[in-house]
Coordinates of C-alpha atoms in Angstrom, one line a residue:
X120 CA -66.4 2.4 61.7
X121 CA -63.8 3.8 59.3
X122 CA -62.2 3.4 55.8
X123 CA -59.9 0.4 55.8
X124 CA -59.4 -0.1 52.0
X125 CA -59.2 -3.8 52.7
X126 CA -61.3 -6.8 51.9
X127 CA -62.0 -9.8 54.2
X128 CA -62.7 -12.5 51.5
X129 CA -62.6 -12.9 47.7
X130 CA -66.4 -12.6 47.7
X131 CA -66.0 -9.0 48.8
X132 CA -64.4 -8.1 45.4
X133 CA -65.6 -8.4 41.8
X134 CA -62.8 -7.7 39.3
X135 CA -62.1 -8.4 35.7
X136 CA -58.7 -10.2 36.2
X137 CA -56.4 -9.8 33.2
X138 CA -55.5 -13.1 31.6
X139 CA -52.3 -13.8 29.6
X140 CA -53.5 -14.9 26.2
X141 CA -50.4 -17.0 25.5
X142 CA -48.6 -16.9 22.2
X143 CA -47.4 -18.7 19.1
X144 CA -43.8 -18.4 17.9
X145 CA -40.5 -17.7 19.7
X146 CA -40.7 -17.6 23.5
X147 CA -39.0 -14.3 24.0
X148 CA -40.0 -10.9 22.7
X149 CA -36.8 -8.9 23.5
X150 CA -33.1 -9.6 23.3
X151 CA -29.8 -7.8 23.9
X152 CA -26.6 -9.8 23.5
X153 CA -27.2 -13.2 25.1
X154 CA -30.1 -12.0 27.2
X155 CA -33.6 -13.1 26.1
X156 CA -36.7 -11.9 27.9
X157 CA -40.5 -12.1 27.3
X158 CA -41.2 -8.5 28.0
X159 CA -44.3 -8.1 25.9
X160 CA -47.6 -10.0 26.2
X161 CA -51.2 -9.8 25.3
X162 CA -53.6 -9.5 28.2
X163 CA -57.4 -9.6 28.2
X164 CA -60.2 -10.0 30.7
X165 CA -62.8 -12.7 30.8
X166 CA -65.4 -10.5 29.0
X167 CA -63.1 -10.0 26.1
X168 CA -62.2 -13.8 25.9
X169 CA -65.9 -14.6 25.8
X170 CA -66.5 -12.1 23.0
X171 CA -63.6 -13.5 20.9
X172 CA -63.6 -17.2 21.4
X173 CA -61.0 -17.8 18.7
X174 CA -57.9 -15.7 18.9
X175 CA -54.2 -16.2 18.2
X176 CA -51.3 -14.1 19.6
X177 CA -48.1 -14.4 17.5
X178 CA -44.6 -13.2 18.3
X179 CA -43.4 -12.0 14.9
X180 CA -39.8 -11.8 13.7
X181 CA -37.9 -8.7 14.9
X182 CA -36.8 -6.4 12.1
X183 CA -34.4 -3.5 12.8
X184 CA -35.2 -3.7 16.5
X185 CA -34.5 -5.8 19.5
X186 CA -38.3 -6.2 20.2
X187 CA -40.5 -8.8 18.4
X188 CA -43.8 -7.2 17.4
X189 CA -46.9 -9.0 18.7
X190 CA -49.9 -9.7 16.4
X191 CA -53.3 -10.4 17.8
X192 CA -55.6 -12.2 15.3
X193 CA -59.3 -12.4 16.3
X194 CA -60.6 -13.8 13.0
X195 CA -62.7 -16.9 12.9
X196 CA -60.6 -18.6 10.2
X197 CA -57.3 -18.6 12.2
X198 CA -54.7 -21.1 10.8
X199 CA -51.3 -21.7 12.1
X200 CA -48.8 -21.4 9.2
X201 CA -46.6 -24.5 8.9
X202 CA -43.0 -24.3 8.0
X203 CA -40.5 -21.5 7.9
X204 CA -41.5 -17.9 7.5
X205 CA -40.9 -16.2 4.1
X206 CA -37.6 -14.4 3.9
X207 CA -36.7 -11.9 1.1
X208 CA -33.2 -12.4 -0.1
X209 CA -31.4 -9.1 -1.2
X210 CA -29.4 -11.1 -3.8
X211 CA -32.6 -11.6 -5.8
X212 CA -32.6 -8.0 -6.8
X213 CA -29.4 -8.5 -8.7
X214 CA -30.8 -11.3 -10.8
X215 CA -31.6 -10.1 -14.4
X216 CA -35.1 -11.6 -14.4
X217 CA -36.3 -10.9 -10.9
X218 CA -38.2 -7.7 -11.5
X219 CA -40.0 -9.2 -14.5
X220 CA -40.8 -12.3 -12.4
X221 CA -42.3 -10.1 -9.6
X222 CA -44.4 -8.1 -12.1
X223 CA -45.8 -11.3 -13.6
X224 CA -46.4 -13.2 -10.4
X225 CA -47.4 -10.6 -7.8
X226 CA -51.0 -9.9 -8.5
X227 CA -53.2 -8.0 -6.0
X228 CA -56.4 -8.4 -8.0
X229 CA -57.5 -11.1 -5.5
X230 CA -57.6 -11.2 -1.8
X231 CA -54.2 -9.9 -0.5
X232 CA -53.6 -12.9 1.7
X233 CA -54.3 -15.3 -1.2
X234 CA -52.1 -13.2 -3.5
X235 CA -49.1 -13.2 -1.1
X236 CA -49.5 -16.9 -0.4
X237 CA -49.5 -17.6 -4.2
X238 CA -46.5 -15.3 -4.7
X239 CA -44.6 -17.0 -1.9
X240 CA -45.1 -20.4 -3.4
X241 CA -44.0 -19.1 -6.8
X242 CA -40.9 -17.3 -5.4
X243 CA -39.8 -20.4 -3.5
X244 CA -39.9 -22.4 -6.7
X245 CA -38.1 -19.6 -8.6
X246 CA -35.5 -19.3 -5.8
X247 CA -34.7 -23.0 -6.0
X248 CA -34.9 -23.6 -9.7
X249 CA -33.9 -20.3 -11.4
X250 CA -31.9 -18.3 -8.8
X251 CA -30.3 -21.5 -7.6
X252 CA -30.3 -20.9 -3.8
X253 CA -31.4 -23.9 -1.9
X254 CA -31.2 -22.5 1.6
X255 CA -29.2 -23.8 4.5
X256 CA -29.5 -27.5 5.4
X257 CA -29.6 -28.5 9.0

């Protein structure tokens, strides 16, 4: 008899083992120079996974940091966004009609996601046809 703090078989232990939820987006969440590492990850146990059957973990673009933020979406209407992410071009601010364009096209009277999606579509058209920037070609 004694305290051994050991188990003899897996049946002797019941644990909520953390599961890596995976991700969508770039593979690595941290970089310095040429070193890229996946430091950050989303973990959950099987109880959480059963409670949230639909989820999506996204590695977002890094802004002013060498870490990419992680977003966990547990909504039922998850969609993967196709194409390139929206990028704001600082040069747009110098265009004479840009502020007027934004005031006319950016309307938060509706759902914010719908408003931003609509604005993104409008600004891509404006960027190509008014501002004249076509983006880089690969």
